[in-house]
């Protein structure tokens, strides 16, 4: 994502995350409050690789957010518009994030996902991530798996 793409990215994030039934209303509201245009601009100025976008022509259809976390890559959000899901967009974004990590000298990626998020679990498993733990009643009282992968 470039600074100029912050409005498109914020709108895409609102559209995708705002409709996710897998998260509580509280969790969605918290996530949306953190991904304002200003916050995205600050994030990408600090780390140009932290926000990745997938495009279909001139339409942004998916995003991947990450951050450096003490020598590892924390994968925080992967989202794709519903009509583009199960077409490989998420896989492309996740592989791109891994590529930036290797380029930046990070040898490990990690993330979490809801225990009942079957699509994320399938993608992470397909790409070689492994569950390293389960955290119950975690973010906003929801259950998560923690995942990692050595890159």
PDB file of C-alpha atoms in Angstrom:
ATOM      1  CA  UNK A   1       0.000   0.000   0.000  1.00  0.00           C
ATOM      2  CA  UNK A   2       1.181   3.486  -0.745  1.00  0.00           C
ATOM      3  CA  UNK A   3       0.217   6.551   1.249  1.00  0.00           C
ATOM      4  CA  UNK A   4      -2.102   7.562  -1.615  1.00  0.00           C
ATOM      5  CA  UNK A   5      -3.939   4.234  -1.309  1.00  0.00           C
ATOM      6  CA  UNK A   6      -4.864   4.749   2.362  1.00  0.00           C
ATOM      7  CA  UNK A   7      -8.471   5.829   1.624  1.00  0.00           C
ATOM      8  CA  UNK A   8      -9.059   2.764  -0.576  1.00  0.00           C
ATOM      9  CA  UNK A   9      -7.429   0.486   1.993  1.00  0.00           C
ATOM     10  CA  UNK A  10      -9.426   1.899   4.907  1.00  0.00           C
ATOM     11  CA  UNK A  11     -12.660   1.495   2.923  1.00  0.00           C
ATOM     12  CA  UNK A  12     -11.750  -2.082   1.977  1.00  0.00           C
ATOM     13  CA  UNK A  13     -10.907  -2.905   5.589  1.00  0.00           C
ATOM     14  CA  UNK A  14     -14.265  -1.473   6.738  1.00  0.00           C
ATOM     15  CA  UNK A  15     -16.134  -3.447   4.095  1.00  0.00           C
ATOM     16  CA  UNK A  16     -14.451  -6.773   4.828  1.00  0.00           C
ATOM     17  CA  UNK A  17     -14.084  -6.604   8.617  1.00  0.00           C
ATOM     18  CA  UNK A  18     -17.365  -4.778   9.193  1.00  0.00           C
ATOM     19  CA  UNK A  19     -19.294  -7.756   7.838  1.00  0.00           C
ATOM     20  CA  UNK A  20     -17.384 -10.600   9.520  1.00  0.00           C
ATOM     21  CA  UNK A  21     -19.895 -12.594  11.527  1.00  0.00           C
ATOM     22  CA  UNK A  22     -17.081 -14.634  13.086  1.00  0.00           C
ATOM     23  CA  UNK A  23     -16.131 -11.700  15.316  1.00  0.00           C
ATOM     24  CA  UNK A  24     -18.187 -10.066  18.028  1.00  0.00           C
ATOM     25  CA  UNK A  25     -19.504  -6.557  17.515  1.00  0.00           C
ATOM     26  CA  UNK A  26     -16.992  -5.339  20.101  1.00  0.00           C
ATOM     27  CA  UNK A  27     -14.088  -7.018  18.269  1.00  0.00           C
ATOM     28  CA  UNK A  28     -15.156  -5.599  14.893  1.00  0.00           C
ATOM     29  CA  UNK A  29     -15.562  -2.082  16.330  1.00  0.00           C
ATOM     30  CA  UNK A  30     -12.125  -2.244  17.949  1.00  0.00           C
ATOM     31  CA  UNK A  31     -10.450  -3.402  14.730  1.00  0.00           C
ATOM     32  CA  UNK A  32     -12.197  -0.768  12.636  1.00  0.00           C
ATOM     33  CA  UNK A  33     -11.189   1.998  15.035  1.00  0.00           C
ATOM     34  CA  UNK A  34      -7.528   1.021  14.589  1.00  0.00           C
ATOM     35  CA  UNK A  35      -7.516   1.052  10.777  1.00  0.00           C
ATOM     36  CA  UNK A  36      -8.335   4.658   9.981  1.00  0.00           C
ATOM     37  CA  UNK A  37      -6.726   6.379   7.001  1.00  0.00           C
ATOM     38  CA  UNK A  38      -4.399   8.285   9.333  1.00  0.00           C
ATOM     39  CA  UNK A  39      -3.372   5.110  11.176  1.00  0.00           C
ATOM     40  CA  UNK A  40      -2.704   3.290   7.905  1.00  0.00           C
ATOM     41  CA  UNK A  41      -0.577   6.163   6.604  1.00  0.00           C
ATOM     42  CA  UNK A  42       1.458   6.208   9.806  1.00  0.00           C
ATOM     43  CA  UNK A  43       1.879   2.454   9.648  1.00  0.00           C
ATOM     44  CA  UNK A  44       3.114   2.391   6.044  1.00  0.00           C
ATOM     45  CA  UNK A  45       5.457   5.336   6.632  1.00  0.00           C
ATOM     46  CA  UNK A  46       6.996   3.409   9.526  1.00  0.00           C
ATOM     47  CA  UNK A  47       7.179   0.133   7.572  1.00  0.00           C
ATOM     48  CA  UNK A  48       6.416   0.227   3.821  1.00  0.00           C
ATOM     49  CA  UNK A  49       5.886  -3.565   3.781  1.00  0.00           C
ATOM     50  CA  UNK A  50       3.279  -3.583   6.564  1.00  0.00           C
ATOM     51  CA  UNK A  51       0.225  -3.133   4.314  1.00  0.00           C
ATOM     52  CA  UNK A  52      -0.209  -5.229   1.183  1.00  0.00           C
ATOM     53  CA  UNK A  53      -3.097  -4.936  -1.266  1.00  0.00           C
ATOM     54  CA  UNK A  54      -4.457  -7.300  -3.904  1.00  0.00           C
ATOM     55  CA  UNK A  55      -6.040  -5.728  -6.963  1.00  0.00           C
ATOM     56  CA  UNK A  56      -8.384  -6.883  -9.689  1.00  0.00           C
ATOM     57  CA  UNK A  57      -7.782  -4.206 -12.293  1.00  0.00           C
ATOM     58  CA  UNK A  58      -8.462  -0.931 -10.510  1.00  0.00           C
ATOM     59  CA  UNK A  59     -10.423  -2.522  -7.666  1.00  0.00           C
ATOM     60  CA  UNK A  60      -8.754  -3.386  -4.340  1.00  0.00           C
ATOM     61  CA  UNK A  61     -10.033  -6.836  -3.401  1.00  0.00           C
ATOM     62  CA  UNK A  62      -7.849  -7.958  -0.492  1.00  0.00           C
ATOM     63  CA  UNK A  63      -5.378  -6.813   2.128  1.00  0.00           C
ATOM     64  CA  UNK A  64      -2.704  -8.202   4.408  1.00  0.00           C
ATOM     65  CA  UNK A  65      -1.421  -6.315   7.442  1.00  0.00           C
ATOM     66  CA  UNK A  66       1.682  -7.249   9.354  1.00  0.00           C
ATOM     67  CA  UNK A  67       4.330  -5.783  11.581  1.00  0.00           C
ATOM     68  CA  UNK A  68       7.847  -6.538  12.701  1.00  0.00           C
ATOM     69  CA  UNK A  69       7.778  -8.128  16.142  1.00  0.00           C
ATOM     70  CA  UNK A  70      11.235  -8.537  17.694  1.00  0.00           C
ATOM     71  CA  UNK A  71      12.754 -10.236  14.654  1.00  0.00           C
ATOM     72  CA  UNK A  72       9.641 -12.121  13.625  1.00  0.00           C
ATOM     73  CA  UNK A  73       6.751 -11.146  11.388  1.00  0.00           C
ATOM     74  CA  UNK A  74       3.364 -10.793  13.087  1.00  0.00           C
ATOM     75  CA  UNK A  75       0.593 -11.349  10.545  1.00  0.00           C
ATOM     76  CA  UNK A  76      -2.298  -9.394  11.974  1.00  0.00           C
ATOM     77  CA  UNK A  77      -5.056  -9.200   9.335  1.00  0.00           C
ATOM     78  CA  UNK A  78      -5.788 -10.987   6.076  1.00  0.00           C
ATOM     79  CA  UNK A  79      -9.042 -10.007   4.406  1.00  0.00           C
ATOM     80  CA  UNK A  80     -10.601 -10.581   1.003  1.00  0.00           C
ATOM     81  CA  UNK A  81     -13.901  -9.347  -0.409  1.00  0.00           C
ATOM     82  CA  UNK A  82     -16.478 -12.163  -0.254  1.00  0.00           C
ATOM     83  CA  UNK A  83     -16.827 -12.500  -4.028  1.00  0.00           C
ATOM     84  CA  UNK A  84     -13.041 -12.982  -4.373  1.00  0.00           C
ATOM     85  CA  UNK A  85     -12.656 -15.608  -1.656  1.00  0.00           C
ATOM     86  CA  UNK A  86     -11.539 -19.106  -2.587  1.00  0.00           C
ATOM     87  CA  UNK A  87      -9.823 -17.814  -5.725  1.00  0.00           C
ATOM     88  CA  UNK A  88      -6.272 -17.705  -4.332  1.00  0.00           C
ATOM     89  CA  UNK A  89      -6.188 -14.030  -3.322  1.00  0.00           C
ATOM     90  CA  UNK A  90      -5.490 -14.787   0.335  1.00  0.00           C
ATOM     91  CA  UNK A  91      -2.734 -17.223  -0.577  1.00  0.00           C
ATOM     92  CA  UNK A  92      -1.057 -14.647  -2.832  1.00  0.00           C
ATOM     93  CA  UNK A  93      -1.199 -12.026  -0.077  1.00  0.00           C
ATOM     94  CA  UNK A  94       0.156 -14.385   2.580  1.00  0.00           C
ATOM     95  CA  UNK A  95       3.004 -15.549   0.342  1.00  0.00           C
ATOM     96  CA  UNK A  96       3.815 -11.899  -0.471  1.00  0.00           C
ATOM     97  CA  UNK A  97       3.987 -11.081   3.242  1.00  0.00           C
ATOM     98  CA  UNK A  98       6.328 -14.022   3.784  1.00  0.00           C
ATOM     99  CA  UNK A  99       8.488 -12.798   0.921  1.00  0.00           C
ATOM    100  CA  UNK A 100       8.835  -9.361   2.494  1.00  0.00           C
ATOM    101  CA  UNK A 101       9.793 -10.982   5.799  1.00  0.00           C
ATOM    102  CA  UNK A 102      12.597 -12.948   4.219  1.00  0.00           C
ATOM    103  CA  UNK A 103      13.727  -9.828   2.338  1.00  0.00           C
ATOM    104  CA  UNK A 104      13.852  -7.942   5.665  1.00  0.00           C
ATOM    105  CA  UNK A 105      15.855 -10.670   7.419  1.00  0.00           C
ATOM    106  CA  UNK A 106      13.026 -12.250   9.432  1.00  0.00           C
ATOM    107  CA  UNK A 107      13.077 -16.011   9.597  1.00  0.00           C
ATOM    108  CA  UNK A 108       9.746 -16.681  11.262  1.00  0.00           C
ATOM    109  CA  UNK A 109       6.141 -15.566  10.857  1.00  0.00           C
ATOM    110  CA  UNK A 110       3.398 -15.984  13.398  1.00  0.00           C
ATOM    111  CA  UNK A 111      -0.254 -15.107  13.756  1.00  0.00           C
ATOM    112  CA  UNK A 112      -3.501 -16.087  15.369  1.00  0.00           C
ATOM    113  CA  UNK A 113      -6.916 -16.977  14.048  1.00  0.00           C
ATOM    114  CA  UNK A 114     -10.243 -17.759  15.606  1.00  0.00           C
ATOM    115  CA  UNK A 115     -10.568 -21.446  16.435  1.00  0.00           C
ATOM    116  CA  UNK A 116     -13.753 -21.597  14.361  1.00  0.00           C
ATOM    117  CA  UNK A 117     -12.320 -19.747  11.336  1.00  0.00           C
ATOM    118  CA  UNK A 118     -12.128 -22.793   9.086  1.00  0.00           C
ATOM    119  CA  UNK A 119     -11.055 -20.868   5.964  1.00  0.00           C
ATOM    120  CA  UNK A 120      -8.056 -19.295   7.720  1.00  0.00           C
ATOM    121  CA  UNK A 121      -7.129 -22.583   9.333  1.00  0.00           C
ATOM    122  CA  UNK A 122      -7.169 -24.339   5.954  1.00  0.00           C
ATOM    123  CA  UNK A 123      -5.023 -21.643   4.306  1.00  0.00           C
ATOM    124  CA  UNK A 124      -2.480 -21.537   7.116  1.00  0.00           C
ATOM    125  CA  UNK A 125      -2.201 -25.330   7.134  1.00  0.00           C
ATOM    126  CA  UNK A 126      -1.827 -25.421   3.327  1.00  0.00           C
ATOM    127  CA  UNK A 127       1.056 -22.944   3.512  1.00  0.00           C
ATOM    128  CA  UNK A 128       2.919 -24.857   6.206  1.00  0.00           C
ATOM    129  CA  UNK A 129       1.945 -23.011   9.379  1.00  0.00           C
ATOM    130  CA  UNK A 130       1.493 -25.076  12.520  1.00  0.00           C
ATOM    131  CA  UNK A 131      -0.620 -24.543  15.585  1.00  0.00           C
ATOM    132  CA  UNK A 132       1.608 -23.791  18.553  1.00  0.00           C
ATOM    133  CA  UNK A 133      -1.118 -23.196  21.107  1.00  0.00           C
ATOM    134  CA  UNK A 134      -4.700 -22.349  21.865  1.00  0.00           C
ATOM    135  CA  UNK A 135      -5.723 -19.279  23.817  1.00  0.00           C
ATOM    136  CA  UNK A 136      -9.244 -19.343  25.211  1.00  0.00           C
ATOM    137  CA  UNK A 137     -11.262 -16.286  26.129  1.00  0.00           C
ATOM    138  CA  UNK A 138      -8.585 -14.092  24.545  1.00  0.00           C
ATOM    139  CA  UNK A 139      -9.176 -11.002  22.363  1.00  0.00           C
ATOM    140  CA  UNK A 140     -12.650  -9.746  23.223  1.00  0.00           C
ATOM    141  CA  UNK A 141     -13.429 -13.033  24.982  1.00  0.00           C
ATOM    142  CA  UNK A 142     -12.981 -15.193  21.888  1.00  0.00           C
ATOM    143  CA  UNK A 143     -10.908 -18.352  21.395  1.00  0.00           C
ATOM    144  CA  UNK A 144      -7.836 -18.371  19.114  1.00  0.00           C
ATOM    145  CA  UNK A 145      -5.137 -20.652  17.819  1.00  0.00           C
ATOM    146  CA  UNK A 146      -1.586 -19.328  17.664  1.00  0.00           C
ATOM    147  CA  UNK A 147       0.345 -20.352  14.537  1.00  0.00           C
ATOM    148  CA  UNK A 148       3.942 -20.107  13.373  1.00  0.00           C
ATOM    149  CA  UNK A 149       6.088 -20.934  10.399  1.00  0.00           C
ATOM    150  CA  UNK A 150       9.841 -20.867   9.930  1.00  0.00           C
ATOM    151  CA  UNK A 151      10.549 -19.105   6.664  1.00  0.00           C
TER     152      UNK A 151
END
